[in-house]
PDB file of C-alpha atoms in Angstrom:
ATOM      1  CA  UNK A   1     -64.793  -3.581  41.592  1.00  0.00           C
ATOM      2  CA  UNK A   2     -64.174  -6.358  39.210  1.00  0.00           C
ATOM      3  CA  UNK A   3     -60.409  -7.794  38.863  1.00  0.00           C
ATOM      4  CA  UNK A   4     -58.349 -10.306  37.740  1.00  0.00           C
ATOM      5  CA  UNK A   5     -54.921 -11.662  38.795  1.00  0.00           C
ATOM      6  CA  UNK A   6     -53.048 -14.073  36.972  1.00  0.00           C
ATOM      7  CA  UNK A   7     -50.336 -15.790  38.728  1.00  0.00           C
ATOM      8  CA  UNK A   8     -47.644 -18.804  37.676  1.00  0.00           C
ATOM      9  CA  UNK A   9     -45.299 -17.148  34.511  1.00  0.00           C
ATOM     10  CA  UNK A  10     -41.820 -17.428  35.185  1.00  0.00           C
ATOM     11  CA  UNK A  11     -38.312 -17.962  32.825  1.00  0.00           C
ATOM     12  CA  UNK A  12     -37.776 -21.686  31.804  1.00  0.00           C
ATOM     13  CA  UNK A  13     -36.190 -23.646  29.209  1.00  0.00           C
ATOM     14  CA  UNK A  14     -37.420 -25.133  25.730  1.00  0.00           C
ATOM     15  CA  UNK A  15     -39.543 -27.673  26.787  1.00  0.00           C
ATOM     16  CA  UNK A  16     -40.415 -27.441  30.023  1.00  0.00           C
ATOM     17  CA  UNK A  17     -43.793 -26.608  31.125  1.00  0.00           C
ATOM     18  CA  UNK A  18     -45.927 -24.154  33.375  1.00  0.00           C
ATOM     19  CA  UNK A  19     -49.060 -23.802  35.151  1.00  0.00           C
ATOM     20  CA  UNK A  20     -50.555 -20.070  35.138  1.00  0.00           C
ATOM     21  CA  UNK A  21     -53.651 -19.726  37.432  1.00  0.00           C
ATOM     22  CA  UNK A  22     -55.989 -16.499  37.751  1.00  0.00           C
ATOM     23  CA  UNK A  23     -58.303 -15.709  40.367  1.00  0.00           C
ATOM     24  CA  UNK A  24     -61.086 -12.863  40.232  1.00  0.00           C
ATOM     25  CA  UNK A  25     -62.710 -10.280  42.806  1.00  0.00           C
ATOM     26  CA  UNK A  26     -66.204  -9.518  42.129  1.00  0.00           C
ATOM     27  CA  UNK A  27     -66.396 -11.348  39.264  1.00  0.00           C
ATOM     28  CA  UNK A  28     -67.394 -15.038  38.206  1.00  0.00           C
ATOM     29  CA  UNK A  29     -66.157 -17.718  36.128  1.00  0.00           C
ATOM     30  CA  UNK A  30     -68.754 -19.738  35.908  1.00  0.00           C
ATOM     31  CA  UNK A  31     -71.080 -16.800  34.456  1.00  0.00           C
ATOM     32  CA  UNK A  32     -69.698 -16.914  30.901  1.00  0.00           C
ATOM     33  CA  UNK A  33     -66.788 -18.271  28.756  1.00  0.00           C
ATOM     34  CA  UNK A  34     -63.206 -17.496  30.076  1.00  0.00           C
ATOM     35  CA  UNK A  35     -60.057 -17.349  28.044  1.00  0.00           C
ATOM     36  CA  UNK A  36     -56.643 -17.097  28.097  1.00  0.00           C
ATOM     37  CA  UNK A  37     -54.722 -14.083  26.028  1.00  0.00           C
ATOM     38  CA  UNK A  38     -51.191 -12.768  25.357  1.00  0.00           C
ATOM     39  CA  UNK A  39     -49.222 -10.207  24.565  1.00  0.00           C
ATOM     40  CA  UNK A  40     -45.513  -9.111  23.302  1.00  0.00           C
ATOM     41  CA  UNK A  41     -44.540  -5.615  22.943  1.00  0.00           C
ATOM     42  CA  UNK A  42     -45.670  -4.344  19.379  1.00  0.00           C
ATOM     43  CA  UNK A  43     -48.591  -6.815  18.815  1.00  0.00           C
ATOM     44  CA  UNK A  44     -51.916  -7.087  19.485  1.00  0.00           C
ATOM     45  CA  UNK A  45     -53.290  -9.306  22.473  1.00  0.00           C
ATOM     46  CA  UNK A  46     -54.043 -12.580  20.954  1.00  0.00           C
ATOM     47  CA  UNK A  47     -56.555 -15.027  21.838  1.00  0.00           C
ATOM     48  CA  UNK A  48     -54.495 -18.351  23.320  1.00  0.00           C
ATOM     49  CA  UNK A  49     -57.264 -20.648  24.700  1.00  0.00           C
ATOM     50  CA  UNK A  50     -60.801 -20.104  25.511  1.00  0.00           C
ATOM     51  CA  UNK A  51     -63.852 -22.175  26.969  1.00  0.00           C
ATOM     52  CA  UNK A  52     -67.385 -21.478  26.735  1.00  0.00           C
ATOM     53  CA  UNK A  53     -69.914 -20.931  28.964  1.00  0.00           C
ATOM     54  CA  UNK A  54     -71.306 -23.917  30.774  1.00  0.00           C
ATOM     55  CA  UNK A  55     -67.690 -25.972  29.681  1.00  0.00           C
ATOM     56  CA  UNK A  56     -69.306 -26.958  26.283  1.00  0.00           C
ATOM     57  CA  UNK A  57     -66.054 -26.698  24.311  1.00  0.00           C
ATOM     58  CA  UNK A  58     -62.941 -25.071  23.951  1.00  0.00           C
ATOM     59  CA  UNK A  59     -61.292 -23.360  21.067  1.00  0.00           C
ATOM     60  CA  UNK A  60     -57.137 -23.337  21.137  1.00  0.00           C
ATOM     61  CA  UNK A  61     -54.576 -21.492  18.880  1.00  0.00           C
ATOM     62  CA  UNK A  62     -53.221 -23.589  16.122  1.00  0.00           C
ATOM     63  CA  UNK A  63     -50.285 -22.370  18.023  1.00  0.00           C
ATOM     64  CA  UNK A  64     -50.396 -23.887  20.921  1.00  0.00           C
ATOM     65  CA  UNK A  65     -53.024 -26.799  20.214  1.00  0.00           C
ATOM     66  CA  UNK A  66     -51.536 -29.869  22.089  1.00  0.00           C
ATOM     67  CA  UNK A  67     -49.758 -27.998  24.331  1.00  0.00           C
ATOM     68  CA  UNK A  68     -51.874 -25.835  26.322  1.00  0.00           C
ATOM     69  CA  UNK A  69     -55.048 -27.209  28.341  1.00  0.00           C
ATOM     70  CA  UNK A  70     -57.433 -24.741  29.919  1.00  0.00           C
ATOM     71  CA  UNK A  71     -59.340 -25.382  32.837  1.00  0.00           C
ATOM     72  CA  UNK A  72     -62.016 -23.813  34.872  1.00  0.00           C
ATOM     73  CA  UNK A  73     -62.731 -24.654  38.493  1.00  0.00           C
ATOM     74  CA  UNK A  74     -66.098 -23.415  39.445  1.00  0.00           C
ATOM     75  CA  UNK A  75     -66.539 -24.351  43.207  1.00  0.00           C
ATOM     76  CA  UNK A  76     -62.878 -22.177  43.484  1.00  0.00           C
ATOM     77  CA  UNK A  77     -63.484 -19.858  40.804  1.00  0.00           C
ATOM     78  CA  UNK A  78     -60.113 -20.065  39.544  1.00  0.00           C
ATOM     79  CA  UNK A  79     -59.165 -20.715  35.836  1.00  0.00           C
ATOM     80  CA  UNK A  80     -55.993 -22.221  34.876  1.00  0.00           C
ATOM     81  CA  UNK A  81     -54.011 -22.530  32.028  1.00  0.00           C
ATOM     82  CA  UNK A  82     -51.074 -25.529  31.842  1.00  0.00           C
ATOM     83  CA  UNK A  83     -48.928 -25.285  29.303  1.00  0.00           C
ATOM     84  CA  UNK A  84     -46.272 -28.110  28.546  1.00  0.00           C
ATOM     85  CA  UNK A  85     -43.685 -28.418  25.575  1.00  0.00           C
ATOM     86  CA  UNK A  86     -43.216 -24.512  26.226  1.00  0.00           C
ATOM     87  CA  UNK A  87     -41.145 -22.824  22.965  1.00  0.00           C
ATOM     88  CA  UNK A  88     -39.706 -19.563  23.006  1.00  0.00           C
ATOM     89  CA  UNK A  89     -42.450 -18.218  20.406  1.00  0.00           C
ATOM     90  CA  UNK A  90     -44.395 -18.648  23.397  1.00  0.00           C
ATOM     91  CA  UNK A  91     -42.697 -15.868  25.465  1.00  0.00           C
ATOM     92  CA  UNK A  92     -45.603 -13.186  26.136  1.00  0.00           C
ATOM     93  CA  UNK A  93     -47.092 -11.567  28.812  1.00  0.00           C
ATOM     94  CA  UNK A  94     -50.240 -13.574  29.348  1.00  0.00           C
ATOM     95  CA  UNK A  95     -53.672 -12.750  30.882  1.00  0.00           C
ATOM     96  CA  UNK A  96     -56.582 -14.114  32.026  1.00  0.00           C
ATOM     97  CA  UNK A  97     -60.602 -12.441  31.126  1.00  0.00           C
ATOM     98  CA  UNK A  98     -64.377 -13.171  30.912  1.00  0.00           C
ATOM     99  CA  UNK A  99     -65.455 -13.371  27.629  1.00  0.00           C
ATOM    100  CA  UNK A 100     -69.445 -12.410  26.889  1.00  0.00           C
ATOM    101  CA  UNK A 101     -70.517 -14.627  24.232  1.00  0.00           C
ATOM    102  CA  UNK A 102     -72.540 -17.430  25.547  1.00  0.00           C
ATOM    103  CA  UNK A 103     -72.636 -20.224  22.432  1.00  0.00           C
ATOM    104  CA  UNK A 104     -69.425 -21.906  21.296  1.00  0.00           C
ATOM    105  CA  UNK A 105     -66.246 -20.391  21.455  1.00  0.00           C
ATOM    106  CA  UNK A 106     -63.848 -19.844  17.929  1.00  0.00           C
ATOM    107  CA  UNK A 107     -61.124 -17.889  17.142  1.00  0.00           C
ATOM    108  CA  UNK A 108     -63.612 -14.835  16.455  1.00  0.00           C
ATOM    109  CA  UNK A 109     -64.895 -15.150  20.005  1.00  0.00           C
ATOM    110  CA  UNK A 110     -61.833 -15.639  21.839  1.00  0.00           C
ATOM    111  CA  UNK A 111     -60.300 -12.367  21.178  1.00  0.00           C
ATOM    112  CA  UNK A 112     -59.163  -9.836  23.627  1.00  0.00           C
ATOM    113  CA  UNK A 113     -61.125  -6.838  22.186  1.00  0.00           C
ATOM    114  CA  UNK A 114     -63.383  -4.188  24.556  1.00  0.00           C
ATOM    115  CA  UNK A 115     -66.238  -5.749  23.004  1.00  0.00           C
ATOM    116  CA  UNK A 116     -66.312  -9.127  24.744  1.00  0.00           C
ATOM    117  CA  UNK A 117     -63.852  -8.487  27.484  1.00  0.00           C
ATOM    118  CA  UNK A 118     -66.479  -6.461  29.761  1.00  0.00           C
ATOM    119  CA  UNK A 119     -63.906  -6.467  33.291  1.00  0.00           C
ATOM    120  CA  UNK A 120     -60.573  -4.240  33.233  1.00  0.00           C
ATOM    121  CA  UNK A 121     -57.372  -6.527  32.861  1.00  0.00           C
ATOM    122  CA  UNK A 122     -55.371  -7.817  35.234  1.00  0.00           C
ATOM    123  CA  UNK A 123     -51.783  -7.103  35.937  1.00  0.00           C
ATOM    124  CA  UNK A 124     -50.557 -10.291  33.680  1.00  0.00           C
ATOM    125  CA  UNK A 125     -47.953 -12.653  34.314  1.00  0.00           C
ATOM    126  CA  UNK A 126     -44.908 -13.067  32.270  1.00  0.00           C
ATOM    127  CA  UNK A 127     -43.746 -16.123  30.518  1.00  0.00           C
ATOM    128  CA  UNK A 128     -40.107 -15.953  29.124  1.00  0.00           C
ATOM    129  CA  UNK A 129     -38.638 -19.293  27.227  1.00  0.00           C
ATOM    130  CA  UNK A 130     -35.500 -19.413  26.195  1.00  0.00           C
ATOM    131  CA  UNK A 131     -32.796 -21.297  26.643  1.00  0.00           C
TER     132      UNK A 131
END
């Protein structure tokens, strides 16, 4: 069966910075573009970072552009997600998925939804800033 887990959230301070990581069963990286999403209660699961198949080029939130740098390891498939200058707007639940779309990624194509997403999600890890 196909599964994620993302690993790394934790509580920190304004500022400081954090490494998320997600590993998969049954499922690889390195066959299409991967993203990271989050999540707070009430909203919809947002598209944070994403890179395309074959590592051609990565889209980021305006949010979080400058801030957040995705990375895909292929010989471990693991995908990673490090995140510096952390603010509280940034406090989420955050997950880790395949995406199926296989030219470059852009905000349309790094969305959460059931129609690019094709794996279930993974538990999530939580992120809490504040100080």
């Amino acid at each position: 069966q196909q599964k994620v887990v993302e690993s790394g959230g934790g509580s920190v301070q304004p500022g400081e910075s954090l490494r998320l990581s997600c590993t998969a069963s049954e499922l690889t990286f390195a066959d299409a573009a991967v993203g990271w999403f989050r999540q707070v209660p009430g909203k919809e699961r947002e598209g944070v970072a994403c890179i395309s198949w074959r590592d051609t080029n990565t889209y980021y939130a305006d949010s979080v552009k400058g801030r957040f740098t995705i990375s895909r390891d292929a010989s471990k498939n693991t995908l990673d997600l490090q995140m510096n200058n952390l603010k509280p707007e940034d406090t989420a639940m955050y997950y880790c998925a395949t995406v199926l779309w296989f030219s470059a990624v852009d905000k349309e194509h790094c969305r959460g939804v059931p129609t690019l997403v094709p794996h279930p999600w993974g538990p999530g890890t939580q992120v809490t800033v504040s100080s």
